[in-house]
Short mmCIF file of N, CA, C and O in Angstrom, two decimals:
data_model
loop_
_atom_site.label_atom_id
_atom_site.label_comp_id
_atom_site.label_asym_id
_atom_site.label_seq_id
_atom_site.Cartn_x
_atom_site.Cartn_y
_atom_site.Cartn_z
N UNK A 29 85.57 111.66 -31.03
CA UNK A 29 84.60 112.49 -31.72
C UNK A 29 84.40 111.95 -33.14
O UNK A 29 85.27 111.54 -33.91
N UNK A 30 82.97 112.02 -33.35
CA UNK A 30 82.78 111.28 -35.18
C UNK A 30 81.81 112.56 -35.51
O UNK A 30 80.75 113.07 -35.16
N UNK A 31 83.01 112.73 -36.51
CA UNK A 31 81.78 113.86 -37.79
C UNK A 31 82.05 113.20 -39.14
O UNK A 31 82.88 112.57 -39.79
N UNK A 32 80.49 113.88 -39.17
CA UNK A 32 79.81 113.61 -40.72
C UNK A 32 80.15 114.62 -41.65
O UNK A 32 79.90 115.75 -41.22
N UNK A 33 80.65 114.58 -42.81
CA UNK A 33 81.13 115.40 -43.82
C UNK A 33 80.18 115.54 -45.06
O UNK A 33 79.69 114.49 -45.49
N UNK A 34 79.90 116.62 -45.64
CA UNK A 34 78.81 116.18 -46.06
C UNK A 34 79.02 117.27 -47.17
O UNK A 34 79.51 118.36 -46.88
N UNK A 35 78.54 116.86 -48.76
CA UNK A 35 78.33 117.20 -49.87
C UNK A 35 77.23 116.98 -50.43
O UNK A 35 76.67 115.89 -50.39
N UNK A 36 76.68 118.28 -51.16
CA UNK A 36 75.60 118.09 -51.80
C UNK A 36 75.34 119.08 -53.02
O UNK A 36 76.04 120.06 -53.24
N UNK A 37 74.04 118.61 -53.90
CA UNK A 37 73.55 119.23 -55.18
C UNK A 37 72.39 120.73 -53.97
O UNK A 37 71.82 120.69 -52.88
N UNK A 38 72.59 121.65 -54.90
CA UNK A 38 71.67 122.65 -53.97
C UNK A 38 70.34 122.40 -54.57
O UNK A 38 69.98 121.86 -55.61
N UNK A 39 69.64 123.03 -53.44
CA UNK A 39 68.03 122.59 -53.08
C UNK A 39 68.03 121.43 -52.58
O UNK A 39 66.86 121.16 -52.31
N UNK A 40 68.82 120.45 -52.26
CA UNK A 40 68.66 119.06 -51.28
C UNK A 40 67.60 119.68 -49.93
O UNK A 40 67.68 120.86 -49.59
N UNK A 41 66.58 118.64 -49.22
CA UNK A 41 66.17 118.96 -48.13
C UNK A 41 67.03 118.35 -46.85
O UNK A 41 68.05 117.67 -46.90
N UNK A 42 66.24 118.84 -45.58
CA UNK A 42 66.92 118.51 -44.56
C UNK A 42 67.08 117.04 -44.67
O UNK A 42 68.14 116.41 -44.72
N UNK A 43 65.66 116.51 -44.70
CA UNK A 43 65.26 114.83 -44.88
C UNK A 43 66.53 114.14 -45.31
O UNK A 43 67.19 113.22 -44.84
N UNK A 44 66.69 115.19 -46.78
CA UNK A 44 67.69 114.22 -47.56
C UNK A 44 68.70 114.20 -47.07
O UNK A 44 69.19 113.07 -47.12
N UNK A 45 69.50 115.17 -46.43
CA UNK A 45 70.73 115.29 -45.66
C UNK A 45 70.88 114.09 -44.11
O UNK A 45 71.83 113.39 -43.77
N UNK A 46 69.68 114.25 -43.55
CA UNK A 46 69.47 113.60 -42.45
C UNK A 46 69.68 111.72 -42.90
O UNK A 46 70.39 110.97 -42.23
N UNK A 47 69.05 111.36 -43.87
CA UNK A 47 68.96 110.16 -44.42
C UNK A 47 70.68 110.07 -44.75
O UNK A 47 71.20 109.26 -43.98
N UNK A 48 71.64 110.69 -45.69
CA UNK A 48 72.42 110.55 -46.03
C UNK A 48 73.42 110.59 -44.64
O UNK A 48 74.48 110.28 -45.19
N UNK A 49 73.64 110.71 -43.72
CA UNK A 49 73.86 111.13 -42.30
C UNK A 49 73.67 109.49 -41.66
O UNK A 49 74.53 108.65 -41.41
N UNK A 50 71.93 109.39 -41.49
CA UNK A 50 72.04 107.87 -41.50
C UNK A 50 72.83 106.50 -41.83
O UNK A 50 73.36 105.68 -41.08
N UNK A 51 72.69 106.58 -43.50
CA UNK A 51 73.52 105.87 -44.18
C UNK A 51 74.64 105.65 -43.59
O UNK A 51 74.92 104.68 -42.88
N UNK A 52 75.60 106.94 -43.99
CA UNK A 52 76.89 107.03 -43.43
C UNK A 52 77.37 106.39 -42.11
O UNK A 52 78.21 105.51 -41.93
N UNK A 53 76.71 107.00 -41.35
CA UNK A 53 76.82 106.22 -39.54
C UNK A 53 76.77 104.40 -40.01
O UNK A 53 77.69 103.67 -39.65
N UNK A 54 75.91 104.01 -40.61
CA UNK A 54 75.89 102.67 -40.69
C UNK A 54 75.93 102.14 -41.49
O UNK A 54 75.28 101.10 -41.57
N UNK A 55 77.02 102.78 -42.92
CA UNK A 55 78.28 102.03 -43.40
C UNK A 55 79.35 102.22 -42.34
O UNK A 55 80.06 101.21 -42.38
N UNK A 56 79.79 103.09 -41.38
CA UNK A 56 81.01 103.29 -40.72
C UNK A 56 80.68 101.94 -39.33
O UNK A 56 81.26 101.90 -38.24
N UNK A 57 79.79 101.15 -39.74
CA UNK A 57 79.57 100.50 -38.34
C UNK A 57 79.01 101.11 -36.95
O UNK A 57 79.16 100.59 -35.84
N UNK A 58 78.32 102.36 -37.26
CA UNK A 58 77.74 103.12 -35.72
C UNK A 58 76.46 103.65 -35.75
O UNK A 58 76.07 104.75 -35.36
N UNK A 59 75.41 102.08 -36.61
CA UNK A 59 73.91 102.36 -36.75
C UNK A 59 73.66 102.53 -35.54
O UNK A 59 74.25 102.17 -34.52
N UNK A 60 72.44 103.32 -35.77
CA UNK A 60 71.79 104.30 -34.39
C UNK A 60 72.17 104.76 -33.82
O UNK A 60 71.87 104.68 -32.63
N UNK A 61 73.28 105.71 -34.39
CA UNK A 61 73.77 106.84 -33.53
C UNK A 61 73.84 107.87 -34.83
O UNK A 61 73.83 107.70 -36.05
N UNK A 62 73.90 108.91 -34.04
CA UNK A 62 74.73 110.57 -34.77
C UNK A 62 75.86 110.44 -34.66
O UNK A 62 76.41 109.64 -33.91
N UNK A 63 76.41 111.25 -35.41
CA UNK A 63 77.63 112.33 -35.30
C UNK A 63 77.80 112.98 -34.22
O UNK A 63 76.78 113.21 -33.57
N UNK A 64 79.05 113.45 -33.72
CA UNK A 64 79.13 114.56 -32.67
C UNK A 64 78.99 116.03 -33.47
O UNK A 64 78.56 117.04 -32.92
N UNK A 65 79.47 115.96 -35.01
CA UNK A 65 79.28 116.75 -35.50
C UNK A 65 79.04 116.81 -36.96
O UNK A 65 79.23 115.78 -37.60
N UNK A 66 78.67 117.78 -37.51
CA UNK A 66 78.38 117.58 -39.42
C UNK A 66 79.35 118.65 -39.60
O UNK A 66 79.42 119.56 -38.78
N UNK A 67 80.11 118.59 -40.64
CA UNK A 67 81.28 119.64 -41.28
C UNK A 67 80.78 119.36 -42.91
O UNK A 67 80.49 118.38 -43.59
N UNK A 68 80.85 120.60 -43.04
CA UNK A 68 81.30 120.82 -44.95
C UNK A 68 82.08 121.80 -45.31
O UNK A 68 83.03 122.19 -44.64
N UNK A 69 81.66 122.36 -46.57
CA UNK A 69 82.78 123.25 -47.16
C UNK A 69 82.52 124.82 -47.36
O UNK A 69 81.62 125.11 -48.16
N UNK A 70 83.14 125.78 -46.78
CA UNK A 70 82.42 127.12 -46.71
C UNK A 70 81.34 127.55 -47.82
O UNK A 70 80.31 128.19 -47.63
N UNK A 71 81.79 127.10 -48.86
CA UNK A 71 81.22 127.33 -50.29
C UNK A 71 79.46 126.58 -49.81
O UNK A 71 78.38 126.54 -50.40
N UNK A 72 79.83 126.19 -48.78
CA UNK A 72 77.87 125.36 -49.03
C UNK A 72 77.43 126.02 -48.04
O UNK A 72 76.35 125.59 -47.63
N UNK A 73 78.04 127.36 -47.20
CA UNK A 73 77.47 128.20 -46.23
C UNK A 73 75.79 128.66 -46.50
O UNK A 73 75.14 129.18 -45.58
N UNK A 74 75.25 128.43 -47.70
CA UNK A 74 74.19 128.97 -47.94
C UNK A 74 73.45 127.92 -48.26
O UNK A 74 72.48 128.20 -48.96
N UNK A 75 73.61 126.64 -47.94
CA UNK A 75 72.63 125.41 -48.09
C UNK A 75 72.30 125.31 -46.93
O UNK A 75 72.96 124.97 -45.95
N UNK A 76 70.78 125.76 -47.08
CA UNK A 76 69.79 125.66 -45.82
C UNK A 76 70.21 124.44 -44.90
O UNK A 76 70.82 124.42 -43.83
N UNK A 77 69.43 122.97 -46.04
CA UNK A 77 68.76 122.00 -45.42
C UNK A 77 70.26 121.14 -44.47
O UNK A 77 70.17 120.42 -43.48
N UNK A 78 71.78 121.66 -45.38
CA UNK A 78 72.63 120.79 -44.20
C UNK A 78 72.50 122.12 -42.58
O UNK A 78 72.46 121.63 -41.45
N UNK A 79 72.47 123.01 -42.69
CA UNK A 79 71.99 123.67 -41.17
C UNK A 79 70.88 123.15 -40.61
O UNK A 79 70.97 122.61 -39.50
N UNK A 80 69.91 123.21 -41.13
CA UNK A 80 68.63 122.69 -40.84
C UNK A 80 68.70 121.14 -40.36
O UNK A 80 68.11 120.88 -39.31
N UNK A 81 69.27 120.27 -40.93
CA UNK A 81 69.62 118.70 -40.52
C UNK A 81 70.41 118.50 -39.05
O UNK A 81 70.22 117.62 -38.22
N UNK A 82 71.43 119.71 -39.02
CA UNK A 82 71.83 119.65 -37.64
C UNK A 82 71.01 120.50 -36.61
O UNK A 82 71.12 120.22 -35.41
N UNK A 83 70.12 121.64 -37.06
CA UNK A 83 69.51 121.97 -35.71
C UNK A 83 68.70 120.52 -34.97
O UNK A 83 68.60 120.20 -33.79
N UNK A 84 68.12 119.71 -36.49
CA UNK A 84 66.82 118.86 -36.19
C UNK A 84 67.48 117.67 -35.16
O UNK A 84 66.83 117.00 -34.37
N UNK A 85 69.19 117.59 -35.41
CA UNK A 85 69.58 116.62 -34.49
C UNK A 85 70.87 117.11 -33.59
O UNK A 85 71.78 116.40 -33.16
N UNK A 86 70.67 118.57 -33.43
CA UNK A 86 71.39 119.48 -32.23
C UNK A 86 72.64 119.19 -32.33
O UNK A 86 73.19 118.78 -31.31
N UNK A 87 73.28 119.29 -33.32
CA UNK A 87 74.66 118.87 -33.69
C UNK A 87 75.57 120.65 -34.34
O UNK A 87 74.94 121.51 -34.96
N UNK A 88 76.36 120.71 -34.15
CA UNK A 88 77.20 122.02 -34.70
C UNK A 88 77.40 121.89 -35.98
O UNK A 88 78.13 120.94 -36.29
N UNK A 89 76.90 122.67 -37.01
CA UNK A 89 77.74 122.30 -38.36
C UNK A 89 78.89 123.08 -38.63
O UNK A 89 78.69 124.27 -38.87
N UNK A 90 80.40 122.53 -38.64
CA UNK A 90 81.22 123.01 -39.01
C UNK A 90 82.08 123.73 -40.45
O UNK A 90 82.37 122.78 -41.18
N UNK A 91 82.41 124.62 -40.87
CA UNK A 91 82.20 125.12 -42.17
C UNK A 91 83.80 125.33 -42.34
O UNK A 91 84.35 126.16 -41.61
N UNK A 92 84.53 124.60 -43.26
CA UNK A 92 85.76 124.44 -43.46
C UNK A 92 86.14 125.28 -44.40
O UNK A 92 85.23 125.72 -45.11
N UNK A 93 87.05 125.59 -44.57
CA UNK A 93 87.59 126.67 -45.15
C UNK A 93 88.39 125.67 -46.21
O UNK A 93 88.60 124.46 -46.14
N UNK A 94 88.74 126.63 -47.18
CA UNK A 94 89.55 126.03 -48.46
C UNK A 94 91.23 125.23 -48.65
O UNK A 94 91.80 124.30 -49.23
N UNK A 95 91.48 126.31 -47.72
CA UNK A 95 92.90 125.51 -46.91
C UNK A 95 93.26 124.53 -45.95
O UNK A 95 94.34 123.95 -45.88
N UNK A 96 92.26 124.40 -45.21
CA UNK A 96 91.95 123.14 -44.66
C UNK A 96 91.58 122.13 -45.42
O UNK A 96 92.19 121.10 -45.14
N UNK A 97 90.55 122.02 -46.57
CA UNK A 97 90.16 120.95 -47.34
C UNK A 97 91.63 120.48 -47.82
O UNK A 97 92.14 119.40 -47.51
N UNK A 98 92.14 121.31 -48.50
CA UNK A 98 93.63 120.90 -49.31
C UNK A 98 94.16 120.44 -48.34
O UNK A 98 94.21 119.22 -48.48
N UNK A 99 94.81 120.91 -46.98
CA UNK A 99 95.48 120.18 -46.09
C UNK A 99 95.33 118.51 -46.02
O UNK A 99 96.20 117.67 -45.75
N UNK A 100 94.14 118.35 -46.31
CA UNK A 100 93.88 116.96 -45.86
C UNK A 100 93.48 116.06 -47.24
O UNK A 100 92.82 115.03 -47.08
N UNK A 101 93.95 116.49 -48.73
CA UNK A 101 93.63 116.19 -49.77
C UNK A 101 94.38 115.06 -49.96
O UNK A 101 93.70 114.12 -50.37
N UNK A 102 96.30 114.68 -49.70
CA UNK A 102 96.03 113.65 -49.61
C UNK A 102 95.66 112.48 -49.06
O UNK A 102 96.27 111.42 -49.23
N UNK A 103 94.64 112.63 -48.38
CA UNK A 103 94.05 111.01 -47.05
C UNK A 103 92.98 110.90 -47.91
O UNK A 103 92.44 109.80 -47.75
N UNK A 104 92.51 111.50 -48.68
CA UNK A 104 91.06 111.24 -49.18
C UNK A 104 91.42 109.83 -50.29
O UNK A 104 92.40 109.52 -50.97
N UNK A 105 89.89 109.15 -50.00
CA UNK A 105 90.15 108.11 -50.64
C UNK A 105 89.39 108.19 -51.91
O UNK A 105 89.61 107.38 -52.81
N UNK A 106 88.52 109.11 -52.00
CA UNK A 106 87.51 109.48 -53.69
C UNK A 106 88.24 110.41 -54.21
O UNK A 106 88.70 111.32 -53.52
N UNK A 107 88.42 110.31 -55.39
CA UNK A 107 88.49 111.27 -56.33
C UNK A 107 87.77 111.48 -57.58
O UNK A 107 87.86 110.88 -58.65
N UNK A 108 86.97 112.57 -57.18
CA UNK A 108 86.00 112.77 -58.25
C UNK A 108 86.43 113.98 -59.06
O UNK A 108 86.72 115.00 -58.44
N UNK A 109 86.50 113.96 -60.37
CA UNK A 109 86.72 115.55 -61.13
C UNK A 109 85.20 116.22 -61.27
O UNK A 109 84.99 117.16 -62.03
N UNK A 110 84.30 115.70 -60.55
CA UNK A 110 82.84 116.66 -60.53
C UNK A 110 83.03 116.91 -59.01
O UNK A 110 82.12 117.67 -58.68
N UNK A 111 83.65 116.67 -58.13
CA UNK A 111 83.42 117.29 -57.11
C UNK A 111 84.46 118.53 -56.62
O UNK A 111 84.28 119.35 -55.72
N UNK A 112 85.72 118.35 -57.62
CA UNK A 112 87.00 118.95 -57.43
C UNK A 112 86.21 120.00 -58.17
O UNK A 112 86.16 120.99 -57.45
N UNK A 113 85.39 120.25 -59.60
CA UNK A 113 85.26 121.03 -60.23
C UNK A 113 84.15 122.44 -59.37
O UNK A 113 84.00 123.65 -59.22
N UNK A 114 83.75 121.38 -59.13
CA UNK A 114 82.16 122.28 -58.09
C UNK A 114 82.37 122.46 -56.53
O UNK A 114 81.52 123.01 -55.83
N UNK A 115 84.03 121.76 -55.86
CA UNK A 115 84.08 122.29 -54.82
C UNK A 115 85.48 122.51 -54.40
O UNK A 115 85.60 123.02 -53.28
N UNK A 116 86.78 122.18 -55.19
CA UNK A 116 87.56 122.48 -55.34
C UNK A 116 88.67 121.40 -54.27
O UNK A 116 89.88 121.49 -54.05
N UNK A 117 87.72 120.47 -53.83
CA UNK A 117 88.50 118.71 -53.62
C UNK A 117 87.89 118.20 -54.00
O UNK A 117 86.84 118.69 -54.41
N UNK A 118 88.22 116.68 -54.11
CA UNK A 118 88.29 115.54 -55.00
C UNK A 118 87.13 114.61 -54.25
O UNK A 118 86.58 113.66 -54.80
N UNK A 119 86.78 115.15 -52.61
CA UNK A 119 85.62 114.69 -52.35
C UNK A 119 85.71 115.68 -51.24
O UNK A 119 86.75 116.07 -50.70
N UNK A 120 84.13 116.13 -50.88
CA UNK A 120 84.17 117.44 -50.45
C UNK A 120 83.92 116.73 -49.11
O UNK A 120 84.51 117.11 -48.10
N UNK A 121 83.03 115.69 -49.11
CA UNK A 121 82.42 115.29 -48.01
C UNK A 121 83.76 114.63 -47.13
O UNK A 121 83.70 114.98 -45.95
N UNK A 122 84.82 113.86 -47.40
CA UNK A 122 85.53 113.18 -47.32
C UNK A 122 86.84 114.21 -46.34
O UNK A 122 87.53 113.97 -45.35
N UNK A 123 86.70 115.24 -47.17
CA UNK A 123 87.78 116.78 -46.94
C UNK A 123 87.22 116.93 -45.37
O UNK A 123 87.80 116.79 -44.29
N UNK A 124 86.24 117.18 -45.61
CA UNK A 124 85.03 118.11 -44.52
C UNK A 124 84.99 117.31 -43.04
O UNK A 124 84.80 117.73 -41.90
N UNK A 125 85.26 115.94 -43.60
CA UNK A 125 84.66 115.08 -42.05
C UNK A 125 86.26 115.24 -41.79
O UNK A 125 86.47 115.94 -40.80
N UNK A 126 87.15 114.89 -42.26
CA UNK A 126 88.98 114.83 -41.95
C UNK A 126 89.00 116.25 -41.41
O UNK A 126 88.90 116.39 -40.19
N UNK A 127 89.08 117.02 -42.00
CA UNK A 127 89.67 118.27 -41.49
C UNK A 127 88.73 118.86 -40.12
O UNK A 127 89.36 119.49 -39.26
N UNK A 128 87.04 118.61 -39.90
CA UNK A 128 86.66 119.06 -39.03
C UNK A 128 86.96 118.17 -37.68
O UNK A 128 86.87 118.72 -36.58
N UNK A 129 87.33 116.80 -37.77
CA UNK A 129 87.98 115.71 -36.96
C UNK A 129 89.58 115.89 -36.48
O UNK A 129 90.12 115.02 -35.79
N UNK A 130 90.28 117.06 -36.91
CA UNK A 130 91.54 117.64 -36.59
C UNK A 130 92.71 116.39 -36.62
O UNK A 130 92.53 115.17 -36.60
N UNK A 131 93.78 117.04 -36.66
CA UNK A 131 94.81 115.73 -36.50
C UNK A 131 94.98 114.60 -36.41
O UNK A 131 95.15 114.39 -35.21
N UNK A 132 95.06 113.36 -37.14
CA UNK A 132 95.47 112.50 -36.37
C UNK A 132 93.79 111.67 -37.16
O UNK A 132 93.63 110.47 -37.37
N UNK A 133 92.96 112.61 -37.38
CA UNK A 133 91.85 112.18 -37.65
C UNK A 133 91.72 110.76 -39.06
O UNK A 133 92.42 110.86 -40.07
N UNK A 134 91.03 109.92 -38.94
CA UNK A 134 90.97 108.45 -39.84
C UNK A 134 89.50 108.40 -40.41
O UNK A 134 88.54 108.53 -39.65
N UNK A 135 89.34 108.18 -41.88
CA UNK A 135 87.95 107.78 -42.27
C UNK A 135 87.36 106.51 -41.66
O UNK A 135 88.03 105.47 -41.62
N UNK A 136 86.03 106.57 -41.17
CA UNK A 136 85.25 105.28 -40.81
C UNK A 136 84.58 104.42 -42.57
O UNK A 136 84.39 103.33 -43.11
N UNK A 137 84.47 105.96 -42.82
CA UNK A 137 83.59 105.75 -43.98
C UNK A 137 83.77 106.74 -45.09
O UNK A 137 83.57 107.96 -45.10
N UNK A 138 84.33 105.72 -46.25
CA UNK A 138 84.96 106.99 -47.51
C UNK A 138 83.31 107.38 -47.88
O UNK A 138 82.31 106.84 -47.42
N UNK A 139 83.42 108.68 -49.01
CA UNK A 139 82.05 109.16 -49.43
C UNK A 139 81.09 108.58 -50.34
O UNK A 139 81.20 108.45 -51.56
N UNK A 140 80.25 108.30 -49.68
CA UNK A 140 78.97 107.88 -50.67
C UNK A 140 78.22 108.83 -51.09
O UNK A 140 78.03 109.98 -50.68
N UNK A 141 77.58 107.88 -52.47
CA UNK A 141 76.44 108.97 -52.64
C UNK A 141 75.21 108.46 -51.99
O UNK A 141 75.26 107.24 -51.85
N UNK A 142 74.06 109.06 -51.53
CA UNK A 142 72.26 109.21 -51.29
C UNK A 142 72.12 110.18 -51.92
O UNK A 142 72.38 111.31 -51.50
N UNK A 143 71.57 109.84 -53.31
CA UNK A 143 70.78 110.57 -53.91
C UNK A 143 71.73 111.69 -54.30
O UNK A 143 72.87 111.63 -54.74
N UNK A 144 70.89 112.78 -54.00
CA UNK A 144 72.08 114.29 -54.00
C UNK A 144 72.58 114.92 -53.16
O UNK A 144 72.70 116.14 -53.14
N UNK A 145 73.10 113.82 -52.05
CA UNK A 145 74.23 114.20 -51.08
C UNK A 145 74.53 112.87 -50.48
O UNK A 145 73.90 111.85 -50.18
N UNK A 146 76.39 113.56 -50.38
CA UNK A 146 77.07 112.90 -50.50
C UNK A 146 77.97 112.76 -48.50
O UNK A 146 78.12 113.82 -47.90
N UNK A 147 78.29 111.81 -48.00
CA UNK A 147 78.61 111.97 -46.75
C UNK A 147 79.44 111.02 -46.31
O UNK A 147 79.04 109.87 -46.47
N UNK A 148 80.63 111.20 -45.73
CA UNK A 148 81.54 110.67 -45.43
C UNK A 148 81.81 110.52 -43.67
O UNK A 148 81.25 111.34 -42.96
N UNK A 149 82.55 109.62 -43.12
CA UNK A 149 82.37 109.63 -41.63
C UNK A 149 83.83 109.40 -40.89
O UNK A 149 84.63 108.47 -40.97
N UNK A 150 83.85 110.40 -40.30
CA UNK A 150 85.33 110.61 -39.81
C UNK A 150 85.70 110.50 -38.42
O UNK A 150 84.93 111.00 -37.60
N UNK A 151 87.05 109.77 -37.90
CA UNK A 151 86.78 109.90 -36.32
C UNK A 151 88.16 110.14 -35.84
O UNK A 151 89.17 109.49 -36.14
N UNK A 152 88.06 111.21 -35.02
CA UNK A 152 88.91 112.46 -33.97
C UNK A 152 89.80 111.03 -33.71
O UNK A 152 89.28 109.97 -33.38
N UNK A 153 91.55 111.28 -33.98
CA UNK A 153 92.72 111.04 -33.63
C UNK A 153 92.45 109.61 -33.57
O UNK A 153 92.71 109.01 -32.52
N UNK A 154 92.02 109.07 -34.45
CA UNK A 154 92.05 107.66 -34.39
C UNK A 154 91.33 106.80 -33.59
O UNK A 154 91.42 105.58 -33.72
N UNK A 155 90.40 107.50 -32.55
CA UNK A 155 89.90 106.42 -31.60
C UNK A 155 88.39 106.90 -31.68
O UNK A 155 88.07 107.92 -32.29
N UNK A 156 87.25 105.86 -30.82
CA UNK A 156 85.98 106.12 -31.11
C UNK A 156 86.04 106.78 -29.81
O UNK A 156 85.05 107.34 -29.35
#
């Protein structure tokens, strides 16, 4: 399983989420494909356009809770003090794809930025 983790500035559109989604897949080496899934951080429960990005590509968005992000704080390979400040890890996107990828789970792809969101690519127990 590969999920996309995903951070962003609010008011981002779907587009922009979808593009940053792109990216991600093909820095991790898996152009032209999706995710099995998109995860972020409960705190972005009210950002339309990352729901909206997964209806447009029928994917589940998973919404991580705060104790889960920390669980997996140290594998992260960014550390940002603007993202710890505004989401309470050091990369939200990075947190989001690890922890919704469960155990065992390995980054394909630490977090980049597109624009004003940010997306990281994670894959379930080590294998594709």
């Amino acid at each position: 399983m590969i999920v996309a983790g995903l951070g962003c500035r609010r008011g981002v559109s779907a587009n922009d989420v979808l593009a940053a989604v792109e990216a991600g897949m093909t820095r991790a080496g898996l152009s032209g494909t999706m995710p099995d899934m998109l995860a972020t951080g409960t705190m972005k429960r009210d950002e339309r356009a990352i729901g909206e990005a997964g209806a447009r590509i029928e994917r589940t968005v998973v919404l991580v809770d705060g104790p889960a992000l920390a669980a997996v704080e140290p594998a992260l390979v960014t550390r940002s003090a603007a993202s710890r400040k505004a989401s309470g890890s050091s990369s939200l996107a990075e947190a989001a794809a690890l922890a919704a990828a469960g155990p065992g789970a390995k980054l394909l792809a630490p977090r980049t930025i597109f624009g004003a969101v940010t997306c990281a690519v994670a894959q379930a127990g080590g294998r594709r």
